[in-house]
Short mmCIF file of C-alpha atoms in Angstrom, two decimals:
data_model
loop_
_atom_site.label_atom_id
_atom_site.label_comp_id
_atom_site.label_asym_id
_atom_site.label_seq_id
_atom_site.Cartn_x
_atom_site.Cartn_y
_atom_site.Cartn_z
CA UNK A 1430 -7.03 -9.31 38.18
CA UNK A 1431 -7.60 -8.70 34.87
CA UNK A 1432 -8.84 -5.81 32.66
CA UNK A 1433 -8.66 -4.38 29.10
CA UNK A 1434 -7.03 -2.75 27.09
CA UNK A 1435 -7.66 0.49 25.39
CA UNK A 1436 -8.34 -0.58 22.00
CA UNK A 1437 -7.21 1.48 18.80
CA UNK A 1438 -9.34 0.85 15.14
CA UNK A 1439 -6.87 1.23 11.95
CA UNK A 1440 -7.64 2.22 8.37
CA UNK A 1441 -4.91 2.15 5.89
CA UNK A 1442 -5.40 3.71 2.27
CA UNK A 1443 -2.84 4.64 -0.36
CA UNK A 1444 0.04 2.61 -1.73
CA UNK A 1445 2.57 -0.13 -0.85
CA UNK A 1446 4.66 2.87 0.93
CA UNK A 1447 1.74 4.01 3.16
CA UNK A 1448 1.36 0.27 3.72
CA UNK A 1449 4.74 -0.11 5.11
CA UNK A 1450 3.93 3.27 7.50
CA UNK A 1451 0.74 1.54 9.08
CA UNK A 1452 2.41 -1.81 9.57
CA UNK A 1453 5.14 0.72 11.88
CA UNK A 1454 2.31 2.83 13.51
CA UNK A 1455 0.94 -0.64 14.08
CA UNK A 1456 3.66 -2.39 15.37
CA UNK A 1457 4.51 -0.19 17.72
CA UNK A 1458 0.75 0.27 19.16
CA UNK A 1459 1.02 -3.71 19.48
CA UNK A 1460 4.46 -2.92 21.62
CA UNK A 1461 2.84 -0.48 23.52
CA UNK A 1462 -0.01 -2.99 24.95
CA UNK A 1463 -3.18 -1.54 22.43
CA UNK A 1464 -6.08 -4.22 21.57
CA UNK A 1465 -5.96 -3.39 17.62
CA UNK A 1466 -9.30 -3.70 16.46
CA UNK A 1467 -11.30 -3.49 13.14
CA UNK A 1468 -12.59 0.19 12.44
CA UNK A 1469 -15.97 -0.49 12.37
CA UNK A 1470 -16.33 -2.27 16.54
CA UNK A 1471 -16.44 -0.17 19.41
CA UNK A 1472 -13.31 1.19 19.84
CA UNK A 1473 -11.34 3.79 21.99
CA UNK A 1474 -9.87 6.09 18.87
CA UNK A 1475 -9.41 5.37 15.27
CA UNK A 1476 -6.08 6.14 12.94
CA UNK A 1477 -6.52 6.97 9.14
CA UNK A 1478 -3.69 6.54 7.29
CA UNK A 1479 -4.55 8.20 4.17
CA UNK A 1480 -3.80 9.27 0.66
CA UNK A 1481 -3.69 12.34 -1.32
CA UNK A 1482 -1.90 11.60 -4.39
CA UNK A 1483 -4.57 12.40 -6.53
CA UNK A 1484 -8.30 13.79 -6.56
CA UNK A 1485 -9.93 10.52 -6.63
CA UNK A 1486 -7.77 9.36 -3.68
CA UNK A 1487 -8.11 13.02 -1.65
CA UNK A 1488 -12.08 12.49 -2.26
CA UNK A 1489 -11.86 8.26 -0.90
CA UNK A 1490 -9.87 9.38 2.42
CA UNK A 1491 -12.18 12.28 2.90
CA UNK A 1492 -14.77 10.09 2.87
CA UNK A 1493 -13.52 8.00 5.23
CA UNK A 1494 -12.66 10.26 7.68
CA UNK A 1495 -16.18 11.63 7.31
CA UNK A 1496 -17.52 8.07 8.01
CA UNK A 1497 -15.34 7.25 10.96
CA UNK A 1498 -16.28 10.24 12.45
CA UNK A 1499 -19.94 9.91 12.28
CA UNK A 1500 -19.51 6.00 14.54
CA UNK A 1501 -16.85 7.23 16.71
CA UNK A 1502 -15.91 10.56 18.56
CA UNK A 1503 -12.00 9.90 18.45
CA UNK A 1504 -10.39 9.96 15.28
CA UNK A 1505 -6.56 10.88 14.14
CA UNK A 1506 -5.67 11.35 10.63
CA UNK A 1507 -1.85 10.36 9.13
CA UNK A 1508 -0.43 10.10 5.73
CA UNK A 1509 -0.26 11.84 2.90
CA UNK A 1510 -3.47 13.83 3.00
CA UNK A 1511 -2.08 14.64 6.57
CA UNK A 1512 -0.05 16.98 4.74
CA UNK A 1513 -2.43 19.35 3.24
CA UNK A 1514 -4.03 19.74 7.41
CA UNK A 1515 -5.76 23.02 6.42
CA UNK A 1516 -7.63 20.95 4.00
CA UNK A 1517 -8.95 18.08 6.53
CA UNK A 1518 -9.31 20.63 9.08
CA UNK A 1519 -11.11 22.35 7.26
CA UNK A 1520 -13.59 19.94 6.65
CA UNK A 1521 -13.49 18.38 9.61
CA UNK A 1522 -12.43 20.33 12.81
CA UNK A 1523 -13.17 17.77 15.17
CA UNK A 1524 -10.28 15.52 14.05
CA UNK A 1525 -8.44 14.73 16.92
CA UNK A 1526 -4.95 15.42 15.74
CA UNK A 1527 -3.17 15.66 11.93
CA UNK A 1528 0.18 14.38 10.80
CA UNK A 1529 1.93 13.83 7.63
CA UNK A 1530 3.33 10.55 6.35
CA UNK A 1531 5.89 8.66 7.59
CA UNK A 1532 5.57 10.40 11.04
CA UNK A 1533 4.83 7.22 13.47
CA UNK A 1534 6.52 9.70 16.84
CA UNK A 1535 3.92 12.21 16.05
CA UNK A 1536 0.88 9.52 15.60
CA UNK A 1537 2.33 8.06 18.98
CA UNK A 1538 2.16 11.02 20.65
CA UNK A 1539 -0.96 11.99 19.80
CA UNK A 1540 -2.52 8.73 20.79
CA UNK A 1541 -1.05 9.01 24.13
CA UNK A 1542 -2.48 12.32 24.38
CA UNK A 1543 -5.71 10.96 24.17
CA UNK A 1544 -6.05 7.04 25.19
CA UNK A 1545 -2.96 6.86 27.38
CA UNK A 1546 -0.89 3.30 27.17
CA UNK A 1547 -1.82 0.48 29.42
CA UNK A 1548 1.22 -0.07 31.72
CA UNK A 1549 2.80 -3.38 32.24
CA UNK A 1550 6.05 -3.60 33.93
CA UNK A 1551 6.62 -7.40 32.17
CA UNK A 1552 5.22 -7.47 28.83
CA UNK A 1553 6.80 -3.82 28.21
CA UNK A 1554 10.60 -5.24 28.53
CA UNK A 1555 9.56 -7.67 25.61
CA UNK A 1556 9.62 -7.20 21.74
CA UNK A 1557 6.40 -7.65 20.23
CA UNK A 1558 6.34 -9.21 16.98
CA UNK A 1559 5.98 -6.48 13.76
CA UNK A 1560 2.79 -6.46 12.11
CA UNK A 1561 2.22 -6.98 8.97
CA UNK A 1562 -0.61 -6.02 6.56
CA UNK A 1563 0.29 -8.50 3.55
CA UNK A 1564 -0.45 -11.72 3.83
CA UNK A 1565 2.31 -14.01 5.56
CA UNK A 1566 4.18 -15.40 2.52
CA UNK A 1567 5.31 -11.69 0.84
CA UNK A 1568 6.27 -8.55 2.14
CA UNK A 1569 7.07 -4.92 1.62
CA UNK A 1570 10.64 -3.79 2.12
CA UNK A 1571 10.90 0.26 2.14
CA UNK A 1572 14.45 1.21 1.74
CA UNK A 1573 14.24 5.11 1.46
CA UNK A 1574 11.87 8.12 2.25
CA UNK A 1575 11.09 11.17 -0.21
CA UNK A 1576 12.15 11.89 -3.57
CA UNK A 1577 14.44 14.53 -5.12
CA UNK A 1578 13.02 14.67 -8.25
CA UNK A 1579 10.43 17.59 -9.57
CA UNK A 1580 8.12 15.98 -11.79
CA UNK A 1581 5.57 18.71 -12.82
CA UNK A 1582 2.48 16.63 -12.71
CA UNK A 1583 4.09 14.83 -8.99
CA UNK A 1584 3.42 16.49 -4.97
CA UNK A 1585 4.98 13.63 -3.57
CA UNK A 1586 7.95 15.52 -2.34
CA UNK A 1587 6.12 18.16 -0.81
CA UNK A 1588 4.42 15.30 0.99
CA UNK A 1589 7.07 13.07 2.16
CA UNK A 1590 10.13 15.48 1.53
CA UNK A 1591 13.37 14.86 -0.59
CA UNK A 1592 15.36 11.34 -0.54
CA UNK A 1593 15.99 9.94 2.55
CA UNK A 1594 17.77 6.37 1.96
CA UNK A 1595 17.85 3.94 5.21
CA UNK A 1596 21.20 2.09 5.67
CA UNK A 1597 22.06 -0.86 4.10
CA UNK A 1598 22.67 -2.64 7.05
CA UNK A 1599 19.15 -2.44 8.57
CA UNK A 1600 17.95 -2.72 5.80
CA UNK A 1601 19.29 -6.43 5.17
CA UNK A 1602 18.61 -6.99 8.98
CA UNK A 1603 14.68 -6.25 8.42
CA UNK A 1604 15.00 -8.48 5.42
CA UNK A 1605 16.75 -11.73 6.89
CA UNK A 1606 13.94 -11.16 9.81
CA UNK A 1607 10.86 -11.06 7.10
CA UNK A 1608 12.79 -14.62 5.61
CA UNK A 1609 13.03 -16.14 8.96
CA UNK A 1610 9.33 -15.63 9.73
CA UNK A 1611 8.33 -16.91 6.60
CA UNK A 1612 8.07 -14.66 4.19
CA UNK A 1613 8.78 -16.11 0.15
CA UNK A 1614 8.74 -12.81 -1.62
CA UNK A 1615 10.02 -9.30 -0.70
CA UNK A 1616 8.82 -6.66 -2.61
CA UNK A 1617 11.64 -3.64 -2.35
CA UNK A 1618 9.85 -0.07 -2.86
CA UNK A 1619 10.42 3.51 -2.34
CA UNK A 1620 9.64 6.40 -3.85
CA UNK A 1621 12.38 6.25 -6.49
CA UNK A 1622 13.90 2.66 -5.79
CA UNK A 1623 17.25 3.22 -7.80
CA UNK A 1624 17.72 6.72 -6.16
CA UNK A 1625 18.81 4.64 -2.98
CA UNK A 1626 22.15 5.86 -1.72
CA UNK A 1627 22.29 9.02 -3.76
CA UNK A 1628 21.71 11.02 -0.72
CA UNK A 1629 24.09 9.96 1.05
CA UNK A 1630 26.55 9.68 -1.82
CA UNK A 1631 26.38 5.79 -1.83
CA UNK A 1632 28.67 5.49 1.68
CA UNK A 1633 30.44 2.49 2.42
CA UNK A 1634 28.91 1.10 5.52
CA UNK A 1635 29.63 -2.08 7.72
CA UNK A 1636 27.20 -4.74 8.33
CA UNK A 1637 28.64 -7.78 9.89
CA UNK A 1638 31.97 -6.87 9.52
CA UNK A 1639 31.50 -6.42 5.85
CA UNK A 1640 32.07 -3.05 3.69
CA UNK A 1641 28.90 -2.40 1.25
CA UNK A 1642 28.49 0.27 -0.13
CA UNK A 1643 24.99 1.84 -0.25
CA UNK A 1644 23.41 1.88 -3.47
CA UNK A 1645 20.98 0.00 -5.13
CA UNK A 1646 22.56 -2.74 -6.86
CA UNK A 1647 24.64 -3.39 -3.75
CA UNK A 1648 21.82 -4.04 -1.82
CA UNK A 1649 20.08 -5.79 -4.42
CA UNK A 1650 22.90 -8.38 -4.46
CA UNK A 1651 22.92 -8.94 -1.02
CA UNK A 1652 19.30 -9.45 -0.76
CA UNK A 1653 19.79 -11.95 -3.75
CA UNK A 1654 21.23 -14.04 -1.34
CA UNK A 1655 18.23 -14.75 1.16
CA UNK A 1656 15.97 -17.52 0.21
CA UNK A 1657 13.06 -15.72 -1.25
CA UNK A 1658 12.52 -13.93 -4.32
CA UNK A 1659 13.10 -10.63 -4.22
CA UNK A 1660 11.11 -8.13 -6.40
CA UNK A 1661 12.11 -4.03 -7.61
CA UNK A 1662 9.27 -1.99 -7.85
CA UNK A 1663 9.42 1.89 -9.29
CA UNK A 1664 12.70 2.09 -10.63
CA UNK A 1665 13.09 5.36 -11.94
CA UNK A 1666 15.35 4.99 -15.29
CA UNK A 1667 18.49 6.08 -13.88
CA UNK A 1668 21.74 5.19 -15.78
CA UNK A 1669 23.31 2.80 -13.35
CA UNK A 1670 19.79 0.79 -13.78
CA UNK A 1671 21.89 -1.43 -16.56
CA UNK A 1672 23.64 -3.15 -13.27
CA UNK A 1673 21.12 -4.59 -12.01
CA UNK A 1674 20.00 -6.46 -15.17
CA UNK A 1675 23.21 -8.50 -14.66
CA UNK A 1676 21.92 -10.00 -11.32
CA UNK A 1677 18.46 -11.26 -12.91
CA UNK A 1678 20.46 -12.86 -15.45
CA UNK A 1679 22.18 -14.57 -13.10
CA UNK A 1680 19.26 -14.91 -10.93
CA UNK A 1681 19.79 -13.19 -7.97
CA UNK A 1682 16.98 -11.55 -8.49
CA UNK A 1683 14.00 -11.52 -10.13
CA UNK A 1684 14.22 -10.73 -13.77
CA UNK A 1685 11.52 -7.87 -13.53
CA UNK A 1686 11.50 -4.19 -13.30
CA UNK A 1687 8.47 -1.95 -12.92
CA UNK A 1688 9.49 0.99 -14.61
CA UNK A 1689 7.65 4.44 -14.40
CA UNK A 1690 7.76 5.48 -17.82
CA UNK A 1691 4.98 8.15 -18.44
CA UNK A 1692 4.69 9.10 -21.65
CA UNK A 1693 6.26 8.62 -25.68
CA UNK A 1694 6.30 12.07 -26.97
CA UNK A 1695 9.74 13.96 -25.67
CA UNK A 1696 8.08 17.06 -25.58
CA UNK A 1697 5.41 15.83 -23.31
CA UNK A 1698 8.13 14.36 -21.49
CA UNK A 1699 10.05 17.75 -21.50
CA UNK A 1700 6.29 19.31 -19.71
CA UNK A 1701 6.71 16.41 -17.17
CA UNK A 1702 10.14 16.93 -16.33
CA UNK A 1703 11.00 13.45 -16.89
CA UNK A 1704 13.65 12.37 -19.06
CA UNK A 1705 13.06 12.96 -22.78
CA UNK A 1706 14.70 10.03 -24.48
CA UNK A 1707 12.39 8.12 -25.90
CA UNK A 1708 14.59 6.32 -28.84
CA UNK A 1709 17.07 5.80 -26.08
CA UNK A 1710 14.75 4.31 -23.71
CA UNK A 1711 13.80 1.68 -26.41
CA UNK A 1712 17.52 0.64 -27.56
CA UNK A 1713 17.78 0.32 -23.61
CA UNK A 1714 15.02 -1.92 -23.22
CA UNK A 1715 16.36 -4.49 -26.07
CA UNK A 1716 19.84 -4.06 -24.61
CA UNK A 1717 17.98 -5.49 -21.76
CA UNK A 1718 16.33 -7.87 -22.99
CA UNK A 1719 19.38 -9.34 -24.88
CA UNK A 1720 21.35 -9.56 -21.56
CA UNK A 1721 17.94 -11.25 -19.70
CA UNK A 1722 15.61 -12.49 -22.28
CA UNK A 1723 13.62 -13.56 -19.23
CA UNK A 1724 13.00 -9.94 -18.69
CA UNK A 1725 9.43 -8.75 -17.56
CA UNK A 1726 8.73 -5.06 -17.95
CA UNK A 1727 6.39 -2.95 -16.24
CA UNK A 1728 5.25 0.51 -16.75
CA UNK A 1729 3.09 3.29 -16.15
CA UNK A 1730 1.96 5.89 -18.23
CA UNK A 1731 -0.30 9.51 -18.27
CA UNK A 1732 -2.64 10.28 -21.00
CA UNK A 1733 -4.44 13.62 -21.31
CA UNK A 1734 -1.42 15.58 -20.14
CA UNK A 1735 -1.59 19.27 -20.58
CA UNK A 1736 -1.28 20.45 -23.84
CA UNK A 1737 -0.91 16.79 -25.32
CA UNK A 1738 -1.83 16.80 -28.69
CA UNK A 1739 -3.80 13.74 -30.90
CA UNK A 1740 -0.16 13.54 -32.73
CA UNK A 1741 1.47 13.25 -29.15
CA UNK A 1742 -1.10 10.50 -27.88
CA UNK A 1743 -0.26 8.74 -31.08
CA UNK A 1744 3.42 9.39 -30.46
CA UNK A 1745 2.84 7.45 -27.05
CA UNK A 1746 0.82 4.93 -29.24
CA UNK A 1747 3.97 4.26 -31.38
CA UNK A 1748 6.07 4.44 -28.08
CA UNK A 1749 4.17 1.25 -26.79
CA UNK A 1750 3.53 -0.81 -29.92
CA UNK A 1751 7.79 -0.26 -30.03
CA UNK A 1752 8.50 -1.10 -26.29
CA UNK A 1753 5.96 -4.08 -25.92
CA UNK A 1754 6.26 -4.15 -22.52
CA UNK A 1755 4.61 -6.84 -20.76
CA UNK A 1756 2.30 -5.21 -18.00
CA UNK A 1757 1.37 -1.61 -18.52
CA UNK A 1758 -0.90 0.41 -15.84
CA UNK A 1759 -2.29 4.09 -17.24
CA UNK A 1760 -4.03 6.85 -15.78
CA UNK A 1761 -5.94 9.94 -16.93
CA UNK A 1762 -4.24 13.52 -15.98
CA UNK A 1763 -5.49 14.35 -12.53
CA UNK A 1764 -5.04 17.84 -11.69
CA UNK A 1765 -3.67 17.32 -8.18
CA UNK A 1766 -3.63 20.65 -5.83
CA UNK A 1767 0.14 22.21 -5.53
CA UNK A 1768 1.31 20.32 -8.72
CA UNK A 1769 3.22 22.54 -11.18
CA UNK A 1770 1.65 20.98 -14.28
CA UNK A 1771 -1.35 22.63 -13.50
CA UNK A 1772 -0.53 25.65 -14.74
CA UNK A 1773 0.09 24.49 -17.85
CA UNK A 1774 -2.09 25.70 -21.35
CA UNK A 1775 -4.20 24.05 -23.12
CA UNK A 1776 -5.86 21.40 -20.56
CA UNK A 1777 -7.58 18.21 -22.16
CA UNK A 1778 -10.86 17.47 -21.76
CA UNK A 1779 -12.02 14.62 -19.59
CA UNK A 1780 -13.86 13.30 -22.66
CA UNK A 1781 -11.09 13.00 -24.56
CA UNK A 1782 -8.23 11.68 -21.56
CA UNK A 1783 -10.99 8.77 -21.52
CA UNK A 1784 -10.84 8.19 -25.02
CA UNK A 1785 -7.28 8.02 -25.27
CA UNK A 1786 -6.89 6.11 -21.98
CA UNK A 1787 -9.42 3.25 -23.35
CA UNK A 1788 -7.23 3.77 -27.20
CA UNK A 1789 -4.49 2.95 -25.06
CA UNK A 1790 -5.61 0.40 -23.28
CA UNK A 1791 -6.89 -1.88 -25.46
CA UNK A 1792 -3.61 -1.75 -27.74
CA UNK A 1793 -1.74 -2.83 -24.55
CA UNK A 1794 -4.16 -5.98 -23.99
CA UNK A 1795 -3.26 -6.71 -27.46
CA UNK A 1796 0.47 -7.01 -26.81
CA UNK A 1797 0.24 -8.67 -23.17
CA UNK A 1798 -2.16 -11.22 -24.79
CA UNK A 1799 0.58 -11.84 -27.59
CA UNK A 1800 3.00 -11.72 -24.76
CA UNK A 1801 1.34 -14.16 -22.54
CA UNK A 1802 0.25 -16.90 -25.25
CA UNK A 1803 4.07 -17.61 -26.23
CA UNK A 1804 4.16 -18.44 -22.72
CA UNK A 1805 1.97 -21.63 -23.43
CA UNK A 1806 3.92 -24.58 -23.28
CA UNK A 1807 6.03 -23.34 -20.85
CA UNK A 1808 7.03 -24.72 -17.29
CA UNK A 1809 7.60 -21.93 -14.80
CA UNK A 1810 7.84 -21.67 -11.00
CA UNK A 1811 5.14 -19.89 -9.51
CA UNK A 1812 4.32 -18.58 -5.83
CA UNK A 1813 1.04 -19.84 -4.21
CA UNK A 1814 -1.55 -16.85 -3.03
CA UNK A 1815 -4.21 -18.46 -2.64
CA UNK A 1816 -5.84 -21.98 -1.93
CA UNK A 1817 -9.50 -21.83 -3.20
CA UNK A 1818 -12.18 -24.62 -3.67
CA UNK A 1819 -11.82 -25.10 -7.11
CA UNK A 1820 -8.44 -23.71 -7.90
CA UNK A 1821 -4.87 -22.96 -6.87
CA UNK A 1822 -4.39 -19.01 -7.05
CA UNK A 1823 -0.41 -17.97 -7.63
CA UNK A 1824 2.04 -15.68 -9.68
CA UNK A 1825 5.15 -16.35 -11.63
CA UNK A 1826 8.38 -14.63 -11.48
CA UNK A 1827 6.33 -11.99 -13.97
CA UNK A 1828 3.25 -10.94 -11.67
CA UNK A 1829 3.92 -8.61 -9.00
CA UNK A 1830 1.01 -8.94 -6.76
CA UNK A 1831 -2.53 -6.73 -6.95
CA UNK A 1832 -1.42 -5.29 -10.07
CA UNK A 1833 -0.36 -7.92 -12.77
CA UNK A 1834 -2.22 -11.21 -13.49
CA UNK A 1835 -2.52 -14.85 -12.08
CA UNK A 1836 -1.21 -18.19 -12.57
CA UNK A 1837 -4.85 -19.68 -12.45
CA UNK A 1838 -4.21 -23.85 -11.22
CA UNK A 1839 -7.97 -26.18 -12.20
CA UNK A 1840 -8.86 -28.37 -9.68
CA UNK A 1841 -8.57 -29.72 -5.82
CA UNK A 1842 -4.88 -29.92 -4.97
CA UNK A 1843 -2.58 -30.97 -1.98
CA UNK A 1844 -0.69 -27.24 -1.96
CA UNK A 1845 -0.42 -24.38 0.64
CA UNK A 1846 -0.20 -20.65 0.23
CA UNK A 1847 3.59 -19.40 0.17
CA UNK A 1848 4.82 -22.79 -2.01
CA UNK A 1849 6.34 -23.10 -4.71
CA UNK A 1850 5.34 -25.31 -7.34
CA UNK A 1851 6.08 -26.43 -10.89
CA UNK A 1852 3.60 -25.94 -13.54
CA UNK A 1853 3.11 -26.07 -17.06
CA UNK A 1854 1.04 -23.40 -18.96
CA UNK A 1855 -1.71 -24.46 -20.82
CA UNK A 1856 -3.83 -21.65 -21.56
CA UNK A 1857 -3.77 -17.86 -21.39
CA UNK A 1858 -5.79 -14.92 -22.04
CA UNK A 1859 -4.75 -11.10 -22.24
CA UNK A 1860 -3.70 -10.56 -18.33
CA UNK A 1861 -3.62 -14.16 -16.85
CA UNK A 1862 -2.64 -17.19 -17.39
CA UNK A 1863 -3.59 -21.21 -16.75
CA UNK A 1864 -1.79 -24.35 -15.73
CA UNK A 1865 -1.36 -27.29 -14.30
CA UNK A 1866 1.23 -28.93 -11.70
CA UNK A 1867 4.20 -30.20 -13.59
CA UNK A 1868 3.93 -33.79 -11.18
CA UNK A 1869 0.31 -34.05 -11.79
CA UNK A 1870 0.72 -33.56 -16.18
CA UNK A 1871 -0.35 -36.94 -18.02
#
């Protein structure tokens, strides 16, 4: 006899961490004997993993609940707009249930409240396989929860609470697993990614009979030694930082580090409560680069801060043309509710946070393009991402991927997504970059 089961539709909004949440809430609906289903069929209930870091992304998961609830009449909501309930409830009271992030016993329980688990005495006793929302060849590896810093303009740690670091040793075990089933790239993220082990005061723990102690260049190391690059994402500039420059030198790991920056001006940075060093962050960066001229920096940055002045936007300015970093993201001040910034005097106008934003932008293309024509001539090892009809889609050890650029490969070849390959760059433009197979050169 057979029969279905209840089936669950999934949206997932937000970042790599909320990514990482869903693939859990997933994984364990999967375990649990639930037909996962696109959003938009027929389906029992519908999860919303959403995000509330800023407006813009409070106003997209509004909307989304809104639009799930007009096709279906069961719908929970998780993440980090979960947080601020008063605010979806608000809007909508017929929300089934509201969590925060990271809270997969609380999104279990409520699903059980409402479509109960199919029951199967066999397929309950074994493991189902962990979903995954990247594609196949790269993954996400989330090594803590939370944050303890206070950045003024920052509600993430009224969101997901202060640092919470998982241990070492499971965190090595999830890794080998994501290797063994394929996976060529892990991409290590957390809130604050060299934070790891603070919390716990970097304990020695043992994994496989072996004393490590927690902390991020420990770890690092040891996931150095999987076959697969390994990536660091949001690396707050902590001191100890300088170790880990070491191991992509000696490549263990991938000489990159994505770098939240913010701002140029120290007194800006003094507003933000972020460290206010900026002639010390640049003598860092060359020390850097000395020690791993491979080195590929990323950054982020704020414009139209409160209270920033032209001469502090042109501070920044100087800042960047200084630090030619390699990829730079930037966003306009967003006043987000319950951040401590907001309070601040002298708010820009929207006008002029665009202004600066494009200023800033287009001085940063300048320097990436720079940065990314001395790369002509080159031969670099690249990841595949894609196999398209006309062209070979993949990323060097540089491009971190959805947010930096593409090693773009003419033509039909013989290659699969997830391979590595030898090229040689032959063109380039201000975010991407052209080549062909290194076998295949005449």
């Amino acid at each position: 006899m057979t029969h279905s089961n209840p089936s669950i539709g999934f949206i997932s909004l937000g970042c790599p961490k909320a990514t990482v949440d869903s693939e859990r809430i997933l994984t364990q609906l999967r375990a649990e004997g639930y037909s996962i289903q696109p959003a938009d069929h027929a389906v029992d209930l519908v999860i919303i993993n959403t995000c509330g870091f800023i407006d813009a992304a409070v106003t997209e998961s509004l909307e989304v609940i809104g639009a799930a609830l007009d096709e279906h009449d069961r719908v929970i909501v998780t993440g980090c707009l979960g947080a601020r309930a008063e605010l979806v409830r608000q809007q909508f009271p017929e929300v089934l249930a509201i969590t925060g992030p990271h809270a997969l016993a609380e999104v279990m329980a409520a699903v059980h409240a409402h479509v109960p688990a199919p029951h199967d005495a066999l397929t309950s006793l074994v493991p189902a396989p962990s979903v995954r929302l990247t594609p196949q060849h790269y993954a996400y590896l989330k090594i803590s929860e939370g944050c303890d810093h206070r950045c003024s303009f920052c509600i993430i740690p009224s969101l997901r609470g202060d640092l919470v670091s998982r241990g070492i040793g499971e965190l090595l075990d999830e890794a080998a697993r994501l290797v063994d089933s394929g996976v060529r790239e892990i991409l290590v993220i957390a809130q604050d990614t060299s934070a790891y082990g603070m919390d716990v005061r970097q304990r020695t723990d043992i994994w496989r009979g072996r004393a490590l102690r927690t902390d991020v260049t420990t770890l690092a190391r040891e996931l150095g030694a999987l076959p697969a690059w390994i990536r660091l994402h949001y690396v707050y500039p902590h001191p100890h930082v300088d170790t880990l420059i070491p191991l992509m030198a000696e490549g263990l790991i991938l000489p990159y580090l994505d770098v939240p920056l913010q701002h140029g001006s120290e007194r800006v940075l003094r507003a933000m409560k972020r460290p206010a060093a900026s002639e010390q962050v640049l003598q860092r960066l060359e020390r850097w680069r000395v020690d791993c001229p491979q080195l590929v920096l990323r950054s982020t940055f704020i414009v139209g801060f409160p209270g920033e002045t032209e001469a502090e936007f042109a501070e920044l300015l100087a800042f960047l043309q200084a630090a030619q970093l390699d990829r730079v993201g930037c966003f306009p001040y967003s006043a987000v509710a319950g951040a401590a910034a907001n309070a601040l005097p002298d708010p820009v106008p929207e006008a002029v946070k665009l202004e600066r934003l494009e200023r800033l932008m287009t001085l940063q293309a300048e320097i990436s393009r720079a940065k990314l024509a001395a790369r002509v001539g080159q031969r670099l090892t690249v990841l595949v991402d894609a196999v398209e009809e006309d062209a070979i889609i993949a990323r060097s050890t540089g491009d971190a991927p959805e947010i930096d650029g593409e090693v773009i490969i003419p033509g039909e070849w013989e290659i699969e997504v997830g391979d590595f390959i030898e090229v040689e760059i032959i063109d380039s433009d201000d975010h991407d970059l052209w080549a062909v197979p290194v076998d295949e050169e005449t």
